Short mmCIF file of C-alpha atoms in Angstrom, two decimals:
data_model
loop_
_atom_site.label_atom_id
_atom_site.label_comp_id
_atom_site.label_asym_id
_atom_site.label_seq_id
_atom_site.Cartn_x
_atom_site.Cartn_y
_atom_site.Cartn_z
CA MET A 1 -0.16 0.32 0.19
CA PRO A 2 1.25 3.91 -1.61
CA SER A 3 1.69 5.28 1.94
CA ILE A 4 -0.47 8.61 2.81
CA ARG A 5 0.33 11.87 1.96
CA ASP A 6 -1.18 14.52 4.90
CA ALA A 7 -0.99 17.15 2.25
CA VAL A 8 -0.28 17.72 -1.31
CA VAL A 9 -0.94 20.92 -2.83
CA VAL A 10 -1.46 21.63 -6.71
CA GLY A 11 0.36 24.68 -8.12
CA ALA A 12 3.62 26.57 -7.19
CA GLY A 13 2.69 30.26 -7.26
CA PRO A 14 2.74 32.27 -4.30
CA ASN A 15 0.04 30.75 -2.28
CA GLY A 16 0.44 27.61 -3.39
CA LEU A 17 3.76 27.81 -1.62
CA THR A 18 2.68 28.85 1.51
CA ALA A 19 -0.50 27.06 2.25
CA ALA A 20 1.97 23.90 1.75
CA VAL A 21 4.92 25.92 4.04
CA GLU A 22 2.34 26.43 6.66
CA LEU A 23 1.01 23.23 5.98
CA ALA A 24 4.78 21.67 6.54
CA ARG A 25 5.07 24.13 9.50
CA ARG A 26 2.94 22.76 11.84
CA GLY A 27 4.29 18.95 11.30
CA PHE A 28 2.18 18.02 8.39
CA GLU A 29 3.63 16.03 4.99
CA VAL A 30 3.20 17.93 2.13
CA GLU A 31 3.99 17.60 -1.29
CA LEU A 32 3.83 19.88 -4.32
CA PHE A 33 3.34 19.59 -7.53
CA GLU A 34 3.93 22.08 -10.84
CA ALA A 35 3.72 21.69 -14.38
CA MET A 36 5.94 24.43 -14.98
CA ASP A 37 9.60 23.99 -14.84
CA THR A 38 10.21 26.83 -11.81
CA VAL A 39 8.10 27.65 -9.20
CA GLY A 40 6.82 31.14 -9.19
CA GLY A 41 3.26 31.22 -11.66
CA GLY A 42 3.38 35.08 -11.06
CA ALA A 43 5.94 35.55 -9.17
CA ARG A 44 8.34 35.06 -10.92
CA THR A 45 11.31 36.60 -13.83
CA GLU A 46 12.60 35.68 -16.84
CA GLU A 47 14.82 36.61 -19.24
CA LEU A 48 12.74 38.15 -22.25
CA THR A 49 14.29 39.96 -24.22
CA LEU A 50 18.27 40.66 -23.99
CA PRO A 51 20.60 37.73 -22.49
CA GLY A 52 21.43 39.71 -18.71
CA PHE A 53 18.51 41.54 -19.57
CA ARG A 54 15.64 40.23 -16.11
CA HIS A 55 12.85 40.15 -16.42
CA ASP A 56 8.95 40.24 -14.42
CA PRO A 57 6.76 38.77 -16.50
CA CYS A 58 3.84 39.59 -14.41
CA SER A 59 4.38 41.19 -10.38
CA ALA A 60 7.23 43.05 -9.59
CA VAL A 61 6.91 45.95 -6.82
CA HIS A 62 5.29 44.41 -3.80
CA PRO A 63 3.98 46.54 -0.64
CA THR A 64 1.91 43.79 0.33
CA GLY A 65 4.35 41.69 0.02
CA ALA A 66 6.19 43.67 1.73
CA GLY A 67 3.66 43.61 5.42
CA SER A 68 1.90 39.66 4.62
CA PRO A 69 1.33 38.86 7.88
CA ALA A 70 2.01 35.58 6.15
CA PHE A 71 5.94 36.28 4.77
CA ARG A 72 6.80 38.04 8.13
CA ALA A 73 6.19 35.02 9.52
CA MET A 74 8.36 33.28 8.07
CA PRO A 75 12.19 33.00 7.51
CA LEU A 76 12.10 33.83 4.18
CA ALA A 77 15.43 36.05 4.34
CA GLU A 78 17.69 33.30 5.69
CA HIS A 79 16.65 31.74 1.62
CA GLY A 80 17.95 35.05 0.10
CA LEU A 81 14.76 37.24 -0.31
CA GLU A 82 16.29 40.28 -0.11
CA TRP A 83 13.64 43.67 -0.86
CA ILE A 84 14.92 47.05 -1.33
CA HIS A 85 13.91 50.09 -1.60
CA PRO A 86 12.97 52.83 -4.20
CA GLU A 87 14.28 55.83 -2.98
CA LEU A 88 10.42 57.63 -3.94
CA PRO A 89 7.75 54.32 -4.39
CA LEU A 90 5.28 55.98 -6.35
CA ALA A 91 5.06 59.94 -9.31
CA HIS A 92 2.05 60.06 -10.92
CA PRO A 93 3.13 62.59 -13.19
CA PHE A 94 0.91 65.30 -15.22
CA PRO A 95 1.78 66.89 -18.42
CA ASP A 96 3.15 70.21 -16.88
CA GLY A 97 6.39 68.55 -16.01
CA THR A 98 5.02 67.84 -12.23
CA SER A 99 4.14 64.93 -10.53
CA ALA A 100 1.05 63.32 -7.23
CA VAL A 101 4.23 61.18 -5.64
CA LEU A 102 3.51 58.46 -2.83
CA SER A 103 6.87 59.02 -0.95
CA HIS A 104 7.61 57.70 3.02
CA SER A 105 6.81 60.64 4.34
CA VAL A 106 2.99 61.07 4.88
CA GLY A 107 4.13 64.90 4.35
CA GLU A 108 6.03 64.48 1.18
CA THR A 109 2.34 62.89 -0.06
CA ALA A 110 0.72 65.09 0.98
CA ALA A 111 2.44 67.96 -0.26
CA SER A 112 2.45 67.25 -3.63
CA LEU A 113 -1.53 67.40 -3.50
CA GLY A 114 -1.33 71.31 -3.65
CA PRO A 115 -2.21 73.18 -1.07
CA ARG A 116 -5.44 73.47 -0.86
CA ASP A 117 -5.51 70.25 -0.81
CA ALA A 118 -2.60 68.42 1.34
CA GLY A 119 -4.64 68.65 4.53
CA ALA A 120 -7.60 66.81 2.97
CA TYR A 121 -4.70 63.59 2.57
CA ARG A 122 -3.52 64.07 5.63
CA ARG A 123 -7.60 63.28 7.54
CA LEU A 124 -7.93 60.59 4.95
CA VAL A 125 -4.58 58.56 6.43
CA ALA A 126 -4.84 59.28 10.36
CA PRO A 127 -6.94 56.93 11.46
CA PHE A 128 -4.61 54.28 10.13
CA LEU A 129 -0.86 55.51 10.19
CA GLY A 130 0.74 53.25 12.93
CA ARG A 131 -1.28 50.61 12.87
CA TRP A 132 -0.59 48.95 10.01
CA ASP A 133 0.08 45.94 11.21
CA GLU A 134 -3.41 45.39 13.05
CA LEU A 135 -4.74 47.06 9.49
CA ALA A 136 -2.95 44.12 7.46
CA ALA A 137 -3.39 41.50 9.78
CA ASP A 138 -7.25 41.96 9.23
CA PHE A 139 -8.06 43.17 5.61
CA LEU A 140 -5.46 40.60 4.36
CA GLY A 141 -7.01 38.48 7.14
CA TYR A 142 -10.99 38.48 6.72
CA GLY A 143 -10.60 36.00 4.39
CA SER A 144 -10.47 34.26 7.58
CA ALA A 145 -13.23 35.13 9.57
CA PHE A 146 -15.35 32.55 9.40
CA ASN A 147 -11.60 29.62 9.56
CA GLY A 148 -10.97 30.00 12.87
CA ARG A 149 -10.02 33.84 13.29
CA PHE A 150 -12.53 36.48 13.76
CA PRO A 151 -10.53 40.53 13.14
CA HIS A 152 -7.98 40.97 16.27
CA HIS A 153 -9.13 45.04 15.75
CA PRO A 154 -12.61 44.85 14.39
CA LEU A 155 -13.82 48.78 15.66
CA LEU A 156 -10.09 49.84 13.55
CA LEU A 157 -11.32 47.01 10.36
CA ALA A 158 -14.98 49.03 10.23
CA ARG A 159 -13.92 52.21 10.16
CA PHE A 160 -12.32 51.58 7.39
CA GLY A 161 -14.69 50.08 5.98
CA LEU A 162 -16.77 53.06 5.89
CA THR A 163 -13.57 54.73 4.49
CA THR A 164 -13.50 53.53 1.30
CA LEU A 165 -16.88 52.38 0.93
CA PRO A 166 -17.85 55.87 -1.30
CA PRO A 167 -16.70 54.59 -4.73
CA VAL A 168 -13.50 56.63 -5.82
CA THR A 169 -14.76 58.64 -8.75
CA TRP A 170 -16.84 60.67 -5.66
CA ALA A 171 -15.80 60.19 -2.87
CA ALA A 172 -11.58 61.44 -4.38
CA LYS A 173 -13.96 64.54 -6.00
CA ALA A 174 -15.56 65.13 -2.80
CA ARG A 175 -12.69 65.36 -0.51
CA PHE A 176 -10.60 67.08 -2.73
CA ARG A 177 -10.44 70.34 -4.57
CA ASP A 178 -7.78 70.04 -7.28
CA ALA A 179 -6.58 67.76 -10.40
CA LYS A 180 -3.86 65.78 -8.07
CA GLY A 181 -4.80 63.72 -4.93
CA PRO A 182 -8.10 62.40 -7.03
CA ALA A 183 -5.59 60.96 -10.35
CA LEU A 184 -3.38 59.50 -7.06
CA LEU A 185 -6.27 57.71 -5.61
CA ALA A 186 -7.65 56.08 -9.09
CA GLY A 187 -4.03 55.50 -9.74
CA LEU A 188 -3.90 52.98 -6.94
CA ALA A 189 -7.15 51.51 -7.69
CA GLY A 190 -6.29 50.70 -10.91
CA HIS A 191 -4.24 47.79 -10.06
CA VAL A 192 -6.81 46.52 -8.97
CA ILE A 193 -9.26 46.24 -12.62
CA ALA A 194 -12.31 47.27 -12.32
CA PRO A 195 -14.49 50.75 -12.69
CA LEU A 196 -14.20 53.29 -9.81
CA ASN A 197 -17.51 53.96 -9.27
CA ASN A 198 -17.32 50.45 -7.62
CA PRO A 199 -17.46 50.42 -4.14
CA PHE A 200 -15.89 49.60 -2.14
CA ILE A 201 -11.96 50.19 -4.44
CA ALA A 202 -11.04 52.89 -2.80
CA ALA A 203 -10.15 49.94 -0.24
CA PRO A 204 -6.66 48.74 -2.32
CA ALA A 205 -6.13 51.55 -2.99
CA LEU A 206 -5.79 52.73 0.86
CA VAL A 207 -4.25 49.57 0.71
CA PHE A 208 -1.13 51.03 -1.11
CA ALA A 209 -1.06 54.64 0.29
CA LEU A 210 -0.10 53.74 3.65
CA ALA A 211 1.31 49.92 2.79
CA ALA A 212 4.53 52.39 1.29
CA HIS A 213 4.50 55.13 4.71
CA ALA A 214 4.50 51.95 6.67
CA ASN A 215 6.74 49.56 4.75
CA GLY A 216 7.53 51.58 1.38
CA TRP A 217 7.12 49.34 -2.91
CA PRO A 218 9.59 47.26 -2.38
CA VAL A 219 10.69 45.40 -5.80
CA PRO A 220 12.92 41.71 -4.82
CA ARG A 221 16.25 41.43 -5.52
CA GLY A 222 17.46 39.55 -8.77
CA GLY A 223 12.81 40.34 -9.27
CA SER A 224 9.34 38.87 -8.36
CA GLN A 225 11.88 35.39 -8.36
CA ALA A 226 13.12 35.61 -5.24
CA ILE A 227 10.06 35.85 -3.22
CA SER A 228 8.56 31.72 -5.14
CA ASP A 229 12.84 30.62 -4.44
CA ALA A 230 13.22 31.45 -0.11
CA LEU A 231 9.58 29.77 0.33
CA ALA A 232 10.30 26.92 -2.27
CA GLY A 233 13.73 26.70 -0.30
CA TYR A 234 12.06 27.08 3.51
CA LEU A 235 9.34 24.35 2.10
CA ARG A 236 12.55 21.51 1.82
CA ALA A 237 14.38 22.95 5.01
CA LEU A 238 10.99 22.02 6.70
CA GLY A 239 10.67 18.42 4.86
CA GLY A 240 8.25 19.29 1.67
CA THR A 241 8.80 18.02 -1.87
CA ILE A 242 8.31 19.78 -4.30
CA HIS A 243 7.56 18.04 -8.07
CA THR A 244 7.95 20.80 -11.59
CA GLY A 245 7.42 19.83 -14.80
CA THR A 246 4.54 17.67 -13.39
CA GLU A 247 0.91 18.64 -14.75
CA VAL A 248 -1.83 17.37 -13.81
CA LYS A 249 -5.27 16.59 -15.75
CA ARG A 250 -6.55 14.96 -12.58
CA LEU A 251 -6.76 14.17 -9.64
CA ASP A 252 -6.94 10.69 -9.72
CA GLU A 253 -3.12 11.31 -10.63
CA LEU A 254 -1.59 12.62 -7.27
CA PRO A 255 -0.12 10.22 -4.89
CA PRO A 256 -2.69 9.84 -2.66
CA ALA A 257 -3.23 12.43 0.99
CA ARG A 258 -6.48 13.46 3.00
CA ALA A 259 -6.17 16.73 1.75
CA TYR A 260 -6.04 18.60 -1.77
CA VAL A 261 -4.98 22.74 -1.23
CA PHE A 262 -5.67 23.31 -5.48
CA ASP A 263 -3.37 26.91 -6.16
CA THR A 264 -5.24 26.92 -9.17
CA SER A 265 -8.33 28.74 -11.30
CA PRO A 266 -11.54 27.39 -10.30
CA THR A 267 -13.17 25.99 -13.35
CA ALA A 268 -9.42 24.00 -13.14
CA LEU A 269 -9.60 22.82 -10.31
CA ALA A 270 -13.47 21.46 -10.85
CA ARG A 271 -12.10 19.31 -13.87
CA ILE A 272 -10.06 18.48 -12.58
CA ALA A 273 -11.53 17.14 -9.04
CA GLY A 274 -14.29 16.18 -11.14
CA LEU A 275 -16.69 18.89 -9.36
CA GLY A 276 -18.16 19.39 -13.05
CA SER A 277 -20.24 23.05 -13.41
CA VAL A 278 -20.08 23.82 -9.86
CA TYR A 279 -17.65 26.53 -10.71
CA ASP A 280 -19.35 27.77 -14.02
CA GLY A 281 -20.79 30.45 -13.11
CA PHE A 282 -17.68 31.77 -11.54
CA ARG A 283 -17.08 34.90 -13.68
CA TYR A 284 -13.27 36.37 -14.92
CA GLY A 285 -12.22 39.58 -15.19
CA ALA A 286 -10.29 42.00 -18.42
CA SER A 287 -6.52 41.89 -18.43
CA LEU A 288 -4.24 43.38 -20.49
CA PHE A 289 -1.81 44.61 -22.51
CA LYS A 290 2.21 44.41 -20.75
CA ILE A 291 5.19 45.47 -22.32
CA ASP A 292 8.74 45.06 -21.12
CA TYR A 293 11.18 47.14 -22.01
CA ALA A 294 15.65 45.92 -22.39
CA LEU A 295 16.65 49.80 -22.44
CA ASP A 296 20.14 51.75 -23.09
CA GLY A 297 19.82 54.45 -20.18
CA PRO A 298 16.39 55.46 -17.67
CA VAL A 299 13.68 56.15 -18.95
CA PRO A 300 13.95 60.10 -19.68
CA TRP A 301 10.27 61.06 -17.65
CA THR A 302 9.95 64.80 -18.15
CA SER A 303 9.28 64.78 -13.97
CA PRO A 304 12.05 64.74 -11.93
CA GLU A 305 10.24 63.04 -9.27
CA ALA A 306 9.08 59.98 -11.98
CA ARG A 307 13.02 59.52 -12.39
CA ARG A 308 13.66 58.16 -8.65
CA ALA A 309 10.60 56.32 -8.75
CA GLY A 310 11.02 53.23 -8.78
CA THR A 311 7.10 52.82 -9.72
CA VAL A 312 5.05 55.77 -12.04
CA HIS A 313 1.54 55.97 -13.08
CA VAL A 314 1.17 57.60 -16.77
CA GLY A 315 -3.23 58.63 -17.01
CA PRO A 316 -2.68 61.42 -15.88
CA THR A 317 -6.10 62.64 -14.21
CA LEU A 318 -8.97 60.93 -13.07
CA GLU A 319 -10.83 61.67 -15.07
CA ASP A 320 -8.96 60.23 -18.01
CA ILE A 321 -8.31 56.90 -15.78
CA ASP A 322 -12.20 55.92 -15.59
CA THR A 323 -12.58 56.28 -19.00
CA ALA A 324 -9.90 53.92 -19.61
CA MET A 325 -11.09 51.74 -17.07
CA ARG A 326 -14.24 51.88 -17.57
CA ASP A 327 -13.73 51.01 -22.22
CA ALA A 328 -11.50 48.07 -21.19
CA VAL A 329 -13.83 46.11 -18.38
CA VAL A 330 -17.31 47.91 -19.10
CA ARG A 331 -17.31 48.42 -22.70
CA GLY A 332 -15.40 45.57 -23.73
CA ARG A 333 -12.64 48.40 -25.85
CA ALA A 334 -8.97 49.12 -25.89
CA PRO A 335 -8.33 52.54 -24.54
CA GLU A 336 -7.14 54.90 -26.90
CA LYS A 337 -4.88 56.49 -24.18
CA PRO A 338 -4.99 53.72 -21.52
CA LEU A 339 -4.09 53.91 -17.34
CA LEU A 340 -0.14 52.94 -17.80
CA ILE A 341 1.16 51.00 -14.66
CA THR A 342 4.77 51.03 -15.44
CA SER A 343 8.03 49.66 -13.05
CA GLN A 344 11.29 50.00 -13.36
CA PRO A 345 13.54 48.77 -10.71
CA SER A 346 17.02 48.42 -12.27
CA LEU A 347 17.13 51.92 -10.58
CA VAL A 348 18.58 50.53 -7.68
CA ASP A 349 18.52 46.60 -8.91
CA PRO A 350 21.90 46.39 -10.36
CA THR A 351 20.84 42.61 -10.77
CA ARG A 352 18.55 42.93 -13.26
CA ALA A 353 20.27 45.44 -16.61
CA PRO A 354 23.87 44.89 -18.27
CA GLU A 355 25.88 48.35 -16.79
CA GLY A 356 24.42 51.09 -17.75
CA LYS A 357 21.33 48.89 -18.40
CA HIS A 358 17.93 49.15 -18.06
CA VAL A 359 15.28 46.94 -17.40
CA PHE A 360 10.87 48.49 -17.59
CA TRP A 361 7.51 46.91 -17.76
CA ALA A 362 4.93 49.09 -18.58
CA TYR A 363 0.81 47.10 -19.10
CA GLY A 364 -2.91 49.09 -19.48
CA HIS A 365 -5.71 47.04 -19.41
CA LEU A 366 -7.70 46.02 -22.24
CA PRO A 367 -10.81 43.49 -21.67
CA ALA A 368 -10.05 39.63 -21.71
CA ARG A 369 -9.60 37.39 -24.80
CA TRP A 370 -8.59 40.48 -26.65
CA GLU A 371 -6.31 39.93 -29.29
CA GLY A 372 -3.63 42.00 -31.68
CA ASP A 373 -1.63 44.82 -30.31
CA ALA A 374 -1.73 47.41 -28.54
CA THR A 375 1.90 48.53 -28.71
CA GLU A 376 1.19 51.70 -30.22
CA ALA A 377 -0.43 52.90 -27.47
CA VAL A 378 0.65 51.76 -24.95
CA GLU A 379 4.41 53.50 -26.16
CA ARG A 380 2.19 57.06 -27.56
CA GLN A 381 1.01 58.25 -23.38
CA LEU A 382 5.03 57.07 -22.10
CA GLU A 383 5.93 59.09 -25.48
CA ARG A 384 3.82 62.28 -23.73
CA PHE A 385 5.71 62.14 -20.27
CA ALA A 386 8.84 60.69 -21.20
CA PRO A 387 9.71 62.41 -25.19
CA GLY A 388 12.57 60.14 -26.66
CA PHE A 389 11.64 56.81 -24.81
CA ARG A 390 11.34 55.19 -28.44
CA ASP A 391 14.88 56.45 -28.64
CA ARG A 392 16.79 53.23 -25.81
CA VAL A 393 14.20 50.70 -26.41
CA LEU A 394 16.22 48.14 -27.68
CA ALA A 395 14.35 44.77 -27.41
CA ARG A 396 10.69 44.89 -25.99
CA ALA A 397 8.28 41.68 -25.59
CA THR A 398 4.88 42.37 -25.56
CA ALA A 399 1.76 39.71 -24.16
CA GLY A 400 -1.73 40.78 -24.89
CA PRO A 401 -4.48 38.29 -23.83
CA PRO A 402 -3.78 34.90 -25.18
CA GLN A 403 -0.41 35.20 -24.36
CA LEU A 404 -0.77 35.88 -20.60
CA ALA A 405 -3.26 32.94 -20.58
CA GLU A 406 -0.24 30.44 -22.35
CA ARG A 407 2.57 31.36 -19.81
CA ASN A 408 -0.06 31.11 -16.73
CA ALA A 409 -2.93 28.68 -16.44
CA ASN A 410 -4.41 30.76 -13.41
CA TYR A 411 -4.87 33.34 -15.96
CA VAL A 412 -7.98 32.64 -17.91
CA GLY A 413 -9.19 34.64 -20.57
CA GLY A 414 -5.96 37.53 -19.94
CA ASP A 415 -7.23 37.27 -16.58
CA ILE A 416 -3.39 38.04 -14.15
CA ALA A 417 -6.71 38.63 -11.11
CA CYS A 418 -7.69 35.12 -11.07
CA GLY A 419 -11.19 36.47 -10.83
CA SER A 420 -13.74 39.29 -11.48
CA ALA A 421 -12.95 42.59 -8.41
CA ALA A 422 -16.28 44.05 -9.94
CA GLY A 423 -19.13 44.46 -7.66
CA LEU A 424 -18.76 42.71 -5.68
CA HIS A 425 -16.39 40.22 -6.56
CA LEU A 426 -14.25 41.73 -4.49
CA LEU A 427 -15.11 41.05 -1.30
CA ILE A 428 -16.28 37.37 -2.32
CA ARG A 429 -14.87 34.90 -4.20
CA PRO A 430 -15.32 31.76 -6.12
CA LYS A 431 -18.71 32.67 -4.12
CA LEU A 432 -20.88 33.00 -1.11
CA LYS A 433 -20.07 30.40 1.58
CA ARG A 434 -18.46 30.24 4.96
CA VAL A 435 -15.41 29.28 3.86
CA PRO A 436 -14.17 29.83 0.68
CA TYR A 437 -11.10 27.62 0.35
CA THR A 438 -13.67 25.09 0.78
CA THR A 439 -14.92 23.00 -2.16
CA ALA A 440 -17.78 20.43 -2.37
CA HIS A 441 -15.24 17.65 -1.97
CA PRO A 442 -14.32 17.21 1.98
CA ALA A 443 -10.75 16.34 1.36
CA VAL A 444 -10.29 19.11 -1.66
CA PHE A 445 -9.51 22.48 -0.70
CA LEU A 446 -8.94 25.93 -3.57
CA CYS A 447 -5.54 28.31 -2.54
CA SER A 448 -5.76 30.69 -5.53
CA SER A 449 -6.14 34.36 -6.11
CA ALA A 450 -9.65 33.61 -6.76
CA THR A 451 -10.12 32.91 -3.04
CA PRO A 452 -9.72 35.92 -0.41
CA PRO A 453 -8.37 38.76 0.50
CA GLY A 454 -7.88 38.59 -3.91
CA PRO A 455 -4.60 39.41 -5.96
CA GLY A 456 -1.74 39.86 -5.17
CA VAL A 457 1.88 38.11 -3.50
CA HIS A 458 1.13 38.30 -0.69
CA GLY A 459 -0.15 34.77 0.51
CA MET A 460 -3.11 35.14 2.55
CA ALA A 461 -4.79 33.01 0.93
CA GLY A 462 -2.43 30.30 0.56
CA HIS A 463 -2.36 30.67 4.55
CA HIS A 464 -5.76 30.90 4.88
CA ALA A 465 -6.44 27.67 3.55
CA ALA A 466 -4.04 25.91 4.80
CA ARG A 467 -5.51 26.91 7.52
CA ALA A 468 -9.22 25.23 6.86
CA VAL A 469 -7.12 22.34 5.77
CA TRP A 470 -5.20 21.46 9.00
CA ARG A 471 -8.29 22.31 11.16
CA ARG A 472 -9.65 19.30 8.89
CA LEU A 473 -6.69 16.99 9.50
CA ARG A 474 -6.18 18.55 12.90
CA ALA A 475 -10.48 16.66 12.92
CA ALA A 476 -9.80 14.16 11.57
CA ARG A 477 -7.08 12.77 13.87
#
């Protein structure tokens, strides 16, 4: 008789790796299977353009990763993870060469919005400053309310919820008098691929702002692969086993186990585990077009702040961003002037490119499954704020929705969030359940970003799913 493992994990993205680590830390025997030749999922680093230029195909900047309660409880630094902080976490430039900024300093951030709005920004963040660890534990941990642990700071979380309930399109204009404050919030909300008139869409925007003040928006030295490799190294140190290059198509292909944990899309889990149509109603979201660049010098931003920022948002105004998001998410068409989220990690990490050269990426939002080339629209936007940008391009690697879906099976239709964030889908994932990580099969669990607290490289969905698993396994002993 083959031995029965305690847990088998399918998918070695950040959540699958975190779930495996959490179970192994508690003495369970864990085996992990990954279809790709390396671990990582959405946290990988590859030479996409030219030799020596190391790009992050998906996630690259990690404001919630650096402050993740799950990651902070692990000795990931001992396994090679080092966070590097740019001088300025974020710049949001305007055509006149000025920028709104998101700085480590609340004062610098407030001042960048102009004298009429500096106080409004201070009042927005004041109730939560100095309480990031408490807020992160409850905001990123809200998926565990019925998973054996209720919020530790319910009044703080309730105040945060009331503050962020109104849509960004309404709240930003009500709070700020000039253009830069609303634009900064709209750009932050744009990280969530949903219309800006959604309720609660301001919640992740404020989380990103508070994370910058508390922990910055760091990048891992060497690329996002360092996060995945550190988790994998820790798992192996705990006795866990990792199999790469092993695609799982049916549950009976896996070793016998007391629990199976899937870092996959809900529809893939249903197909593999034989759960029929249980997730047929699950809604996937819009996609994006991403370009990774090898450059022969830094991006020639006209804004001095953008030249020293790790992340740059190209909008510029709330109205522009709102139109772009509505086009991509609601109207189903490619925006003429997309909101661009860009990253320039080689400003602070020289391991990413040959000496004197740089890596840079930019993405704009698109409808799911959109086919075509948005390079011209992306670079037209970049040239508005960085004239001469095209002259610095040595090579580019483009990926639209079909290519993103091909790179990562979890990105159904090119949806990098593994599920729509529109409406209440940001809060209720993948369906309304007491414990959203459990499934119709008592031994099968879901831990991908299709579950709370949703997308981002923070491992918290894996942490919560592991909690559901170990409660089940402990009860069965």
